[in-house]
XYZ file of C-alpha atoms in Angstrom:
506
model
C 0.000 0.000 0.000
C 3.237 2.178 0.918
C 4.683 1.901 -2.379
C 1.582 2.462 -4.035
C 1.374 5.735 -2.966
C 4.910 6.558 -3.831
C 4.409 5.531 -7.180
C 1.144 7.711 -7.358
C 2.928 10.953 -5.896
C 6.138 10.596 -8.528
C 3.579 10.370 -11.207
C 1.403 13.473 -10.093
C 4.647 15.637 -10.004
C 5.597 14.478 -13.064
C 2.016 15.257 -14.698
C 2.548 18.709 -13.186
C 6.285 18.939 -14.045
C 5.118 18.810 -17.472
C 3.001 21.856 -17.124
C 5.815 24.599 -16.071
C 8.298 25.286 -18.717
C 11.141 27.527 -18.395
C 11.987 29.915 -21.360
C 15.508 30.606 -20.086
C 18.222 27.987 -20.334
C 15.652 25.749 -22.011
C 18.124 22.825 -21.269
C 18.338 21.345 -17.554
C 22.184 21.364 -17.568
C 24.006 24.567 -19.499
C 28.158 25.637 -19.771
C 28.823 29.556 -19.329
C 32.304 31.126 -19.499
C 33.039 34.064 -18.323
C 36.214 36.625 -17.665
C 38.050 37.586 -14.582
C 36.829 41.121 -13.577
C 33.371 41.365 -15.793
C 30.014 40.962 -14.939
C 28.840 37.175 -15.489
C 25.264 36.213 -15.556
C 23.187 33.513 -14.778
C 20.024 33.289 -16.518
C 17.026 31.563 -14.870
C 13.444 32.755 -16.254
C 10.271 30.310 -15.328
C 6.918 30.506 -17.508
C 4.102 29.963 -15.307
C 0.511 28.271 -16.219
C -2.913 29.834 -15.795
C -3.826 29.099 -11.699
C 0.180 28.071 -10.974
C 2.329 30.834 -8.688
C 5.982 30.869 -8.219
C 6.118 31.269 -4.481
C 10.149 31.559 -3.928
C 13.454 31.177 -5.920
C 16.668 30.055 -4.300
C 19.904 29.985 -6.044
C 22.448 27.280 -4.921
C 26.469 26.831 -5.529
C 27.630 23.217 -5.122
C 30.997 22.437 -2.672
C 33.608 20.454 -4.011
C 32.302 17.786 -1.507
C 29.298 16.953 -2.201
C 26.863 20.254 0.189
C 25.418 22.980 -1.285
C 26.343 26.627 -0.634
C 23.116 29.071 -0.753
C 23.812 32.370 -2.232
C 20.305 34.574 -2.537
C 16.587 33.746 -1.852
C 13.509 35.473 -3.026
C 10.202 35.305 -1.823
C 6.933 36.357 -3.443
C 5.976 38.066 -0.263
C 8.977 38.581 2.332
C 11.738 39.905 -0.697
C 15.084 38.816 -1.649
C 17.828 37.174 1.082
C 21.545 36.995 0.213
C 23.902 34.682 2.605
C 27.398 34.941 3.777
C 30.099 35.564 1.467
C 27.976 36.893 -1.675
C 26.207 39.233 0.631
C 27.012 42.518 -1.369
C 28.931 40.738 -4.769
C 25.247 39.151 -6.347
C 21.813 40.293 -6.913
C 19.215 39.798 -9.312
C 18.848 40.797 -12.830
C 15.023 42.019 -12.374
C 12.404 43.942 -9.998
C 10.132 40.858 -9.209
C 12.712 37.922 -9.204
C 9.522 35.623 -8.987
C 9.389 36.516 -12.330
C 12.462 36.531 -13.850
C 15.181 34.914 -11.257
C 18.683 35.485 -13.373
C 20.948 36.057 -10.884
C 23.784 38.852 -11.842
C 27.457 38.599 -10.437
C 28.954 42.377 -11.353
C 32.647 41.662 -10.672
C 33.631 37.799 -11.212
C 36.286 36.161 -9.227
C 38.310 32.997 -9.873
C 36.338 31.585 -6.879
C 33.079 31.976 -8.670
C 33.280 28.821 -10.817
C 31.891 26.009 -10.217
C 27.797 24.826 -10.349
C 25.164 26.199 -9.658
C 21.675 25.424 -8.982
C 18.258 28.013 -9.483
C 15.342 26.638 -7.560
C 11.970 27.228 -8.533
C 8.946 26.812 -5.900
C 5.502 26.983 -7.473
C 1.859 26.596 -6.079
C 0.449 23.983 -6.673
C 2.881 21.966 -8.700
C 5.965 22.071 -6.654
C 9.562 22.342 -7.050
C 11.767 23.105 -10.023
C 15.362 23.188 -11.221
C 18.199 24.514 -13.801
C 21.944 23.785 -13.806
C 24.753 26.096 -14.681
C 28.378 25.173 -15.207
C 30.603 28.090 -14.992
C 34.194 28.657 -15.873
C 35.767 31.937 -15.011
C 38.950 32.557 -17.202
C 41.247 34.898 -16.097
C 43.220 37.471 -19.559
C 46.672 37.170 -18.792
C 48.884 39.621 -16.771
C 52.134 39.918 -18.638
C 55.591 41.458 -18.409
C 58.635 42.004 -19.883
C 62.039 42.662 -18.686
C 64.717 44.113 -21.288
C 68.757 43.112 -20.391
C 71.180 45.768 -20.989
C 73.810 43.990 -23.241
C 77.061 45.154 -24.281
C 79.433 44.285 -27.553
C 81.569 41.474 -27.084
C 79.366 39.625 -24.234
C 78.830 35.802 -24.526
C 75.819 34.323 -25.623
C 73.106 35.220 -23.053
C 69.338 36.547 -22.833
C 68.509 39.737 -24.059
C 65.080 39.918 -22.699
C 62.572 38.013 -20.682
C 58.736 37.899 -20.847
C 56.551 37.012 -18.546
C 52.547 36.186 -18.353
C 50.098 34.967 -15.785
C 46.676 33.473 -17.274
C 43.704 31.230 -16.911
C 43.775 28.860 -19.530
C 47.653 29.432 -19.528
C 49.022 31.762 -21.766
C 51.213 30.877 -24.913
C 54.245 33.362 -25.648
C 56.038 33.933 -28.672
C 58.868 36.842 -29.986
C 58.316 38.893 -33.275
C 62.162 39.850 -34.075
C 64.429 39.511 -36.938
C 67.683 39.232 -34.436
C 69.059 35.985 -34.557
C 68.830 34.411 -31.385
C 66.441 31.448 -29.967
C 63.773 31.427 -27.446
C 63.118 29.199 -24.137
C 59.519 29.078 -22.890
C 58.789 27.813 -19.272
C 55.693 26.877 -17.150
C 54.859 27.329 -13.564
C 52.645 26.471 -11.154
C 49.336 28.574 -10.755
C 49.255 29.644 -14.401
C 51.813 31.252 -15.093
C 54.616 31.265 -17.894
C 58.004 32.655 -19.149
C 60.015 32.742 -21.714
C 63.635 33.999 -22.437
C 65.103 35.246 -26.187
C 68.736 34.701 -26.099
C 71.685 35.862 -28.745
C 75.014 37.288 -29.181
C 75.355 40.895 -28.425
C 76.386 43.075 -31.520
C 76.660 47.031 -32.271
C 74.403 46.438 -35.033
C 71.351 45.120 -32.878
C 71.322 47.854 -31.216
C 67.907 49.448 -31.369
C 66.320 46.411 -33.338
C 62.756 45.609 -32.847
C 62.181 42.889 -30.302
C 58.576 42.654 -29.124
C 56.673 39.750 -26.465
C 53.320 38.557 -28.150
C 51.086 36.902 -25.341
C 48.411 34.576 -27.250
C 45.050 33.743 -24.998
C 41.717 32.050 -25.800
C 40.048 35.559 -24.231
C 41.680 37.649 -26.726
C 40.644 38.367 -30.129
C 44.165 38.844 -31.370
C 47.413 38.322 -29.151
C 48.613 41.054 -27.243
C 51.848 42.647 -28.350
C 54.624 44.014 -25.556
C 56.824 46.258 -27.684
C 60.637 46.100 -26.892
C 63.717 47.256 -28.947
C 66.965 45.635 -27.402
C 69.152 47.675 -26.269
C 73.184 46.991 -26.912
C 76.029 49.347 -25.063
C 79.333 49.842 -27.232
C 82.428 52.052 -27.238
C 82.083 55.168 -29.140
C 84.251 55.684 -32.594
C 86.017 59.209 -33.157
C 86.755 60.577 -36.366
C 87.897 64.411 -37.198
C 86.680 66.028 -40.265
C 88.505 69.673 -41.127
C 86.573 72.886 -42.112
C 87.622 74.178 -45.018
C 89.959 71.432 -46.835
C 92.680 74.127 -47.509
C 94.701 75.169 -44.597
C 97.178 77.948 -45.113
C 98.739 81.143 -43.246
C 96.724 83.512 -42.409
C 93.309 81.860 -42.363
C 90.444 82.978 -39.987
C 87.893 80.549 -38.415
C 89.597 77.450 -39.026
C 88.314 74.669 -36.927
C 88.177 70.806 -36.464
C 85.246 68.654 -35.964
C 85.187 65.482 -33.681
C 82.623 63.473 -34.163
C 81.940 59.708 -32.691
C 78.776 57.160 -32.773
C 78.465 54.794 -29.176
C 75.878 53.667 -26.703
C 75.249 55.444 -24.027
C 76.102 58.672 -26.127
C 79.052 59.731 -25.419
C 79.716 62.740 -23.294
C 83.570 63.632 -22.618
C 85.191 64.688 -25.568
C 88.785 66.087 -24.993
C 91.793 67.256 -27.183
C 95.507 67.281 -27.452
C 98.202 68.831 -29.793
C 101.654 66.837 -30.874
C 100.806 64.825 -27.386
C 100.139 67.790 -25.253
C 98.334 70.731 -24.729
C 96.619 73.113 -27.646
C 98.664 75.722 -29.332
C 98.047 78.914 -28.590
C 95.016 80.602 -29.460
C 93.126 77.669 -30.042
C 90.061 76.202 -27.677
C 87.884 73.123 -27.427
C 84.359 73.914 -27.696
C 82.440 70.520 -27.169
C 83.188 68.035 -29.748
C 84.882 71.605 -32.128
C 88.442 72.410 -32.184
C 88.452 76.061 -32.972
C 91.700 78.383 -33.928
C 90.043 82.199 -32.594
C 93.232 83.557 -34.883
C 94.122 83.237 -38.128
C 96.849 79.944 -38.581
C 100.582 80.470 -38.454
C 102.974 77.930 -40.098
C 104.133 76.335 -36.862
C 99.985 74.971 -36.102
C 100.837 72.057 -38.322
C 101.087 68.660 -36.325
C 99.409 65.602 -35.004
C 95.935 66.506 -33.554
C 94.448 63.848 -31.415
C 90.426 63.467 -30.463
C 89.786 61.337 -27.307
C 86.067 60.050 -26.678
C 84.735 57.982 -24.311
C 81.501 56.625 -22.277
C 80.655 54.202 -19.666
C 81.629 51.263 -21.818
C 84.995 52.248 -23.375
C 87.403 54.560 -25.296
C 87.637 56.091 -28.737
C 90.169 57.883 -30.701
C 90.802 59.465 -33.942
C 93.835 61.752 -34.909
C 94.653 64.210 -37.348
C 97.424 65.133 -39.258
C 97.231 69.384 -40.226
C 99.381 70.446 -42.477
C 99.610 74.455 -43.144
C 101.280 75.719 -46.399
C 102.002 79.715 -46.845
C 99.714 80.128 -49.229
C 96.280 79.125 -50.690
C 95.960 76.844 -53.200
C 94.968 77.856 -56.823
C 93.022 74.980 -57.896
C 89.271 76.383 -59.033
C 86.576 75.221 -57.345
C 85.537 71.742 -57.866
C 82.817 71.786 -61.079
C 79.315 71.116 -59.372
C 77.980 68.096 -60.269
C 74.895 69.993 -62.012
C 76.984 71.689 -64.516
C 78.933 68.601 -65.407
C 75.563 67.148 -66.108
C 74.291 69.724 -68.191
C 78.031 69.785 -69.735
C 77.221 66.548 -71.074
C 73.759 66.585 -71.880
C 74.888 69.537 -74.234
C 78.066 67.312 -75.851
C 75.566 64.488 -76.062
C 72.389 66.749 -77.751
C 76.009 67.999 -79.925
C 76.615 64.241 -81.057
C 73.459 63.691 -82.048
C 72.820 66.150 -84.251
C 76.060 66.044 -86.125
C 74.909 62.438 -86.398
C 71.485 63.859 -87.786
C 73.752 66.324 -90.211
C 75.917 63.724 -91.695
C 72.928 61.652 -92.291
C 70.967 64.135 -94.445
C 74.264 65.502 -96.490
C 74.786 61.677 -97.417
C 71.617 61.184 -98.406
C 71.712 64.474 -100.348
C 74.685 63.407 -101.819
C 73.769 60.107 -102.735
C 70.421 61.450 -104.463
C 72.575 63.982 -106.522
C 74.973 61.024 -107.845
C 72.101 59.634 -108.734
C 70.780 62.146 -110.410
C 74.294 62.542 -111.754
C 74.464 59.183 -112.998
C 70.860 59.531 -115.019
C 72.073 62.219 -116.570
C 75.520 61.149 -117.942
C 73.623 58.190 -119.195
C 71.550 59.909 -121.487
C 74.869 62.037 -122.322
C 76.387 58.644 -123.626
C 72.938 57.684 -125.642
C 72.900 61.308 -127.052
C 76.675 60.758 -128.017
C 76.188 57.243 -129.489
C 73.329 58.657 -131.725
C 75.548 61.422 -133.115
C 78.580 59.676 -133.170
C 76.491 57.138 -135.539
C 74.560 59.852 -137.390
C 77.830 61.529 -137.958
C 79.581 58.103 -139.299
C 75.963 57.941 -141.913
C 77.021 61.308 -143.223
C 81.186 60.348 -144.595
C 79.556 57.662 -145.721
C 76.822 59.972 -147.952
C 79.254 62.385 -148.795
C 81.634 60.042 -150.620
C 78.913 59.870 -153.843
C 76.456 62.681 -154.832
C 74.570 60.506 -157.109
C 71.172 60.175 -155.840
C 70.720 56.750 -158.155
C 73.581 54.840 -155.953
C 72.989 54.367 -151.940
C 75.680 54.889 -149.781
C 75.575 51.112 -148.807
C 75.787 49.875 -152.182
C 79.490 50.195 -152.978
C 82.508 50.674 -150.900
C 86.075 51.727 -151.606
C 88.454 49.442 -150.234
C 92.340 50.211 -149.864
C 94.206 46.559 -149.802
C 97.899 47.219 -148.315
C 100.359 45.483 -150.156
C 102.162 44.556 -146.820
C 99.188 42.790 -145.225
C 100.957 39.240 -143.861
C 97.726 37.649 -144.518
C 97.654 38.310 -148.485
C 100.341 38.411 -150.758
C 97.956 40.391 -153.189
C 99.219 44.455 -153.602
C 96.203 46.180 -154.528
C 96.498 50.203 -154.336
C 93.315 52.037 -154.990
C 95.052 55.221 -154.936
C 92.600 56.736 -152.154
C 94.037 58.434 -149.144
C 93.116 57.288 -145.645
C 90.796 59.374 -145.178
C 88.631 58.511 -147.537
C 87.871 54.865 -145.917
C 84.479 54.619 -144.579
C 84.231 54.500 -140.494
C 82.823 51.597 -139.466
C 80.134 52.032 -136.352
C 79.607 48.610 -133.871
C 77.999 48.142 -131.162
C 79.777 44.998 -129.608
C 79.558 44.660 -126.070
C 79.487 48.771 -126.297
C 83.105 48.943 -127.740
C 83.160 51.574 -130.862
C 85.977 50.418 -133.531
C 87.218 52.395 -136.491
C 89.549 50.937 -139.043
C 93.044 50.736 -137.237
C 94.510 52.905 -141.067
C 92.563 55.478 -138.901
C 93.583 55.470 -135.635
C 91.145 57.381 -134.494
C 89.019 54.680 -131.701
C 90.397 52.425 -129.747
C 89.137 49.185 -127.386
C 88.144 50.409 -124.014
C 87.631 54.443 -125.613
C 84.821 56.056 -123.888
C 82.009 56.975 -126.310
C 82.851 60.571 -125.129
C 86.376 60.817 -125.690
C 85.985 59.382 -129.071
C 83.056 62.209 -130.333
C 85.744 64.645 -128.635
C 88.428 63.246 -131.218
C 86.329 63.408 -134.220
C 84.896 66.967 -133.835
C 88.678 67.608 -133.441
C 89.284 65.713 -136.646
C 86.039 67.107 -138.784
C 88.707 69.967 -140.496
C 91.071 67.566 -141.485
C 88.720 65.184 -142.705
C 87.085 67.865 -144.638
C 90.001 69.053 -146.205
C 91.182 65.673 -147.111
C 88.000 64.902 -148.640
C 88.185 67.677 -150.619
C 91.505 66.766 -152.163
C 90.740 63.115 -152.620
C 87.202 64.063 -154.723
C 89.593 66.387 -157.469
C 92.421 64.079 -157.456
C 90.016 60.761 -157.685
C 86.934 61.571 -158.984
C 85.449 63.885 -161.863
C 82.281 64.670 -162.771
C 80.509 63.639 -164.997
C 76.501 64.635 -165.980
C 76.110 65.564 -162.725
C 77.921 62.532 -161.197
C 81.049 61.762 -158.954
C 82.620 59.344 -161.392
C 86.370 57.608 -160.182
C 89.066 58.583 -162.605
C 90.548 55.793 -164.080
C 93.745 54.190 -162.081
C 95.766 51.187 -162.881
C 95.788 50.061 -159.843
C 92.356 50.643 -158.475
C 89.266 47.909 -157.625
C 86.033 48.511 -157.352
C 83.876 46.643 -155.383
C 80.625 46.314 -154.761
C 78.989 45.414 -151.293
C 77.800 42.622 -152.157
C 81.612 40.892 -152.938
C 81.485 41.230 -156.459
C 84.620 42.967 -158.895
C 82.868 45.757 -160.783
C-alpha cells in the first residue's frame, strides 16, 4: 500500500512537471564562461501556467564535496535574502525575481566557478530546477624585462617575458635578431620565456617585441621592446675648409663619434700635449680664434669615451704659406648639363651627316641619269655623224651609200700576198660604227678609236678631226673623182678595184 502511494505521488509531479516550462536555459544542464573582472550572468526565467504561482526562488552553488552553498533567496511576499560571502557581490537581474530569477554577479572572481543550482517553488505543482556550469577565465597579466647587453658579451638573454593566465598563456617573440627562445611553465598559471643571442653594435635598437596569445583575446597582445646593446664610441675628425694655409680665420676641427650610451667627454691634445696657442675646445669643435701660423701644423688627437669604453681618432694638419689655386671643384649639375649639351652635340652632327649623305647620294644619282643619257645622245651622233662620210663620198642620188665601198688593200698585209692600191688616201675609208659589247671600232689605217675608248672621248676626237677630214676629202674628190653629168665618177687608175657590197669585182 506504501509503495503504491509513492508511485502515485512521482507520477502526479511528473504530470505537473510537465506543465511549467522555463523559457531561459531551455536545457536542464548549461556551460557559461566568463572573464576575470566582468560581470557574469546567470540566466534563470520560469513561464508559469494559468492558476500556478511561483512562491520563492533560491539559487544554490555546489561544494567540491558533495553540500550545497546558498547564495540569494527570493520570496513572493517577504523579498530577496543573500547569505554569507555573496552578501554585497550578487543580486538579481530584475524587480520581481519571482518573475524573472537570473541572478547577476557584477565583478567575477576565480572563486566563482563552479555549479550552480536556481530553484523554482511553485503553487500547486511544486519544485523546479536549472543547472549552470561556470568557468571563469582569467586574460593574462604579462611582463617584460629588457637586459642591458654590451658588444663582445657571450651568448646570453637579451630579454625576458613574462605572463600569468587562466587557460595558460602561450608566448612567442616577433624579431628579426638571430637568437632562440626558451619558454617555461609554472605552477598557478603562469609562464616565461627567455630570447637569447650574441650581443652586436648592429642590434642595437632592433625591434624585439613579447606577443602573449590567450583564448580571451581576439588577437594576441603585443609588448613592444627594442633591445638595447652598449658599445664604445668611434672618433673621427673632419677639417673645415679642406685648404689650410697662413693667415686663415675661423679654421676649426670637428670630432665626431657614434656609441651607446652617447658619449659625453670629448677632450683634445696637440703633438701629445696641450693646444697651441690661441686655439680652444668647444664641445666636440676644435676652434683656432686667430688666423693659422705655419708652426699649427702637427698631429691633432680626439679622445672620446663613455661608460663602456674609449675612442680615438687623430689628425694630421698640415699648413702651407699660401692658398691653393686649384678652381673650385665643377658642381655636379653643370657637369651634367656639360654633357647633356656634348651628347644633344653628337646627335645632331649624327642627324647632319645623315641628311648631307643622303643628299649626296640622291645627286649622284641624279648625276648618274644624266651622264647616261649624255652617252645615248653621243652614241646617236657619233652614228649619225659616221651615216654622213659615208653619204658624202657619192652625190649621185641613183647609188645608196651602202651599195658600194672603196676598199684600200695594203700590199704589206701578212695575210695576203695580193698588192692592190686604190690610190685613195686614208681618209677617204668609210668608219665603221659597232655596237659589240658597247666597244666603238674604227679601221686601225685610222687610228682614231680604240678598245676600251669612252664613247665621249671618241666624239671629242672626231669633232677635233672634222677639219682635217674635210680638207682631205676635198683633195681626194679632185684628185680621184670627176664629174661627170652631174655625177662623182672615179678617174681611171691602174691600180684601183672597185667593189661592190655585195663581194662582187665591178
Amino acid at each position: 500500500m506504501e509503495l503504491t502511494g509513492q508511485r502515485t505521488a512521482l507520477l502526479i509531479l511528473v504530470v505537473v512537471g510537465v506543465r511549467g516550462v522555463f523559457v531561459e536555459p531551455p536545457q536542464p544542464v548549461t556551460s557559461l564562461r566568463s572573464l576575470a573582472e566582468s560581470e557574469t550572468r546567470l540566466p534563470c526565467r520560469y513561464q508559469v501556467e494559468d492558476g500556478e504561482k511561483v512562491v520563492q526562488v533560491t539559487w544554490f552553488k555546489e561544494l567540491p564535496g558533495g553540500g550545497k552553498d546558498q547564495i540569494i533567496t527570493a520570496h513572493f511576499m517577504d523579498g530577496h535574502t543573500e547569505f554569507g560571502r555573496y552578501s554585497g557581490r550578487v543580486r538579481f537581474e530584475s524587480g520581481t525575481p519571482t518573475q524573472d530569477s537570473t541572478l547577476l554577479i557584477p565583478s567575477t572572481e576565480e572563486s566563482d566557478e563552479g555549479s550552480y543550482t536556481c530553484h523554482i517553488s511553485t503553487f500547486p505543482n511544486g519544485n523546479f530546477e536549472r543547472h549552470i556550469t561556470l568557468t571563469v577565465w582569467i586574460l593574462p597579466i604579462s611582463s617584460l624585462d629588457p637586459v642591458f647587453l654590451v658588444e663582445g658579451q657571450s651568448y646570453r638573454v637579451a630579454a625576458s617575458c613574462r605572463a600569468v593566465g587562466r587557460p595558460l598563456p602561450r608566448l612567442s617573440w616577433d624579431t628579426d635578431l638571430p637568437g632562440q627562445s626558451n619558454n617555461r611553465s609554472k605552477e598557478g598559471g603562469s609562464v616565461s620565456s627567455y630570447y637569447s643571442l650574441h650581443p652586436l653594435r648592429n642590434m642595437d635598437g632592433k625591434k624585439l617585441d613579447c606577443l602573449v596569445w590567450h583564448p580571451g583575446l581576439k588577437e594576441p597582445r603585443r609588448i613592444s621592446n627594442s633591445l638595447v646593446v652598449h658599445y664604445p664610441p668611434d672618433a673621427k675628425i673632419s677639417s673645415s675648409p679642406g685648404d689650410w694655409f697662413v693667415g686663415l680665420d675661423k679654421a676649426e676641427l670637428v670630432c665626431s663619434s657614434e656609441g651607446n650610451p652617447k658619449p659625453q667627454n670629448i677632450t683634445w691634445t696637440w703633438r701629445g700635449g696641450a693646444l697651441p696657442d690661441g686655439a680652444s675646445a668647444v664641445g666636440g669643435k676644435l676652434v683656432f680664434g686667430r688666423p693659422l701660423r705655419l708652426n699649427d701644423s702637427g698631429v691633432f688627437e680626439c679622445v672620446v669615451s663613455n661608460s663602456v669604453g674609449v675612442g680615438r681618432a687623430e689628425y694630421t694638419l698640415a699648413i702651407t704659406r699660401s692658398p691653393r689655386t686649384d678652381g673650385p671643384p665643377i658642381d655636379n649639375q653643370l657637369l651634367i648639363i656639360i654633357g647633356a649639351s656634348a651628347g644633344g652635340l653628337v646627335m645632331l652632327l649624327i642627324v647632319v651627316v645623315l641628311l648631307v649623305n643622303r643628299h649626296h647620294r640622291n645627286k649622284n644619282k641624279k648625276l648618274e641619269m644624266e651622264l647616261s643619257e649624255k652617252n645615248e645622245e653621243i652614241n646617236s651622233l657619233s652614228r649619225q655623224a659616221s651615216f654622213r662620210r659615208l653619204n658624202s663620198v657619192s652625190t649621185d642620188p641613183r647609188v645608196q651609200p651602202e651599195d658600194y665601198a672603196l676598199l684600200r688593200v695594203d700590199s704589206r698585209m701578212k695575210n695576203s700576198e695580193m698588192s692592190l692600191d686604190s690610190g685613195l688616201p686614208s681618209s677617204l675609208v668609210p668608219v665603221k660604227a659597232q655596237q659589240d659589247d658597247g666597244v666603238v671600232t674604227r679601221d686601225p689605217e685610222l687610228g682614231h678609236c680604240r678598245e676600251g675608248d669612252s664613247p665621249q672621248s671618241v666624239v671629242e676626237e672626231r669633232e677635233d678631226d672634222d677639219d682635217s677630214d674635210s680638207y682631205q676629202l676635198s683633195e681626194a674628190l679632185s684628185n680621184h673623182f670627176y664629174l661627170s653629168n652631174g655625177l662623182l665618177r672615179p678617174k681611171p687608175h691602174s691600180n684601183a678595184i672597185l667593189l661592190h657590197p655585195r663581194g662582187q669585182i665591178i
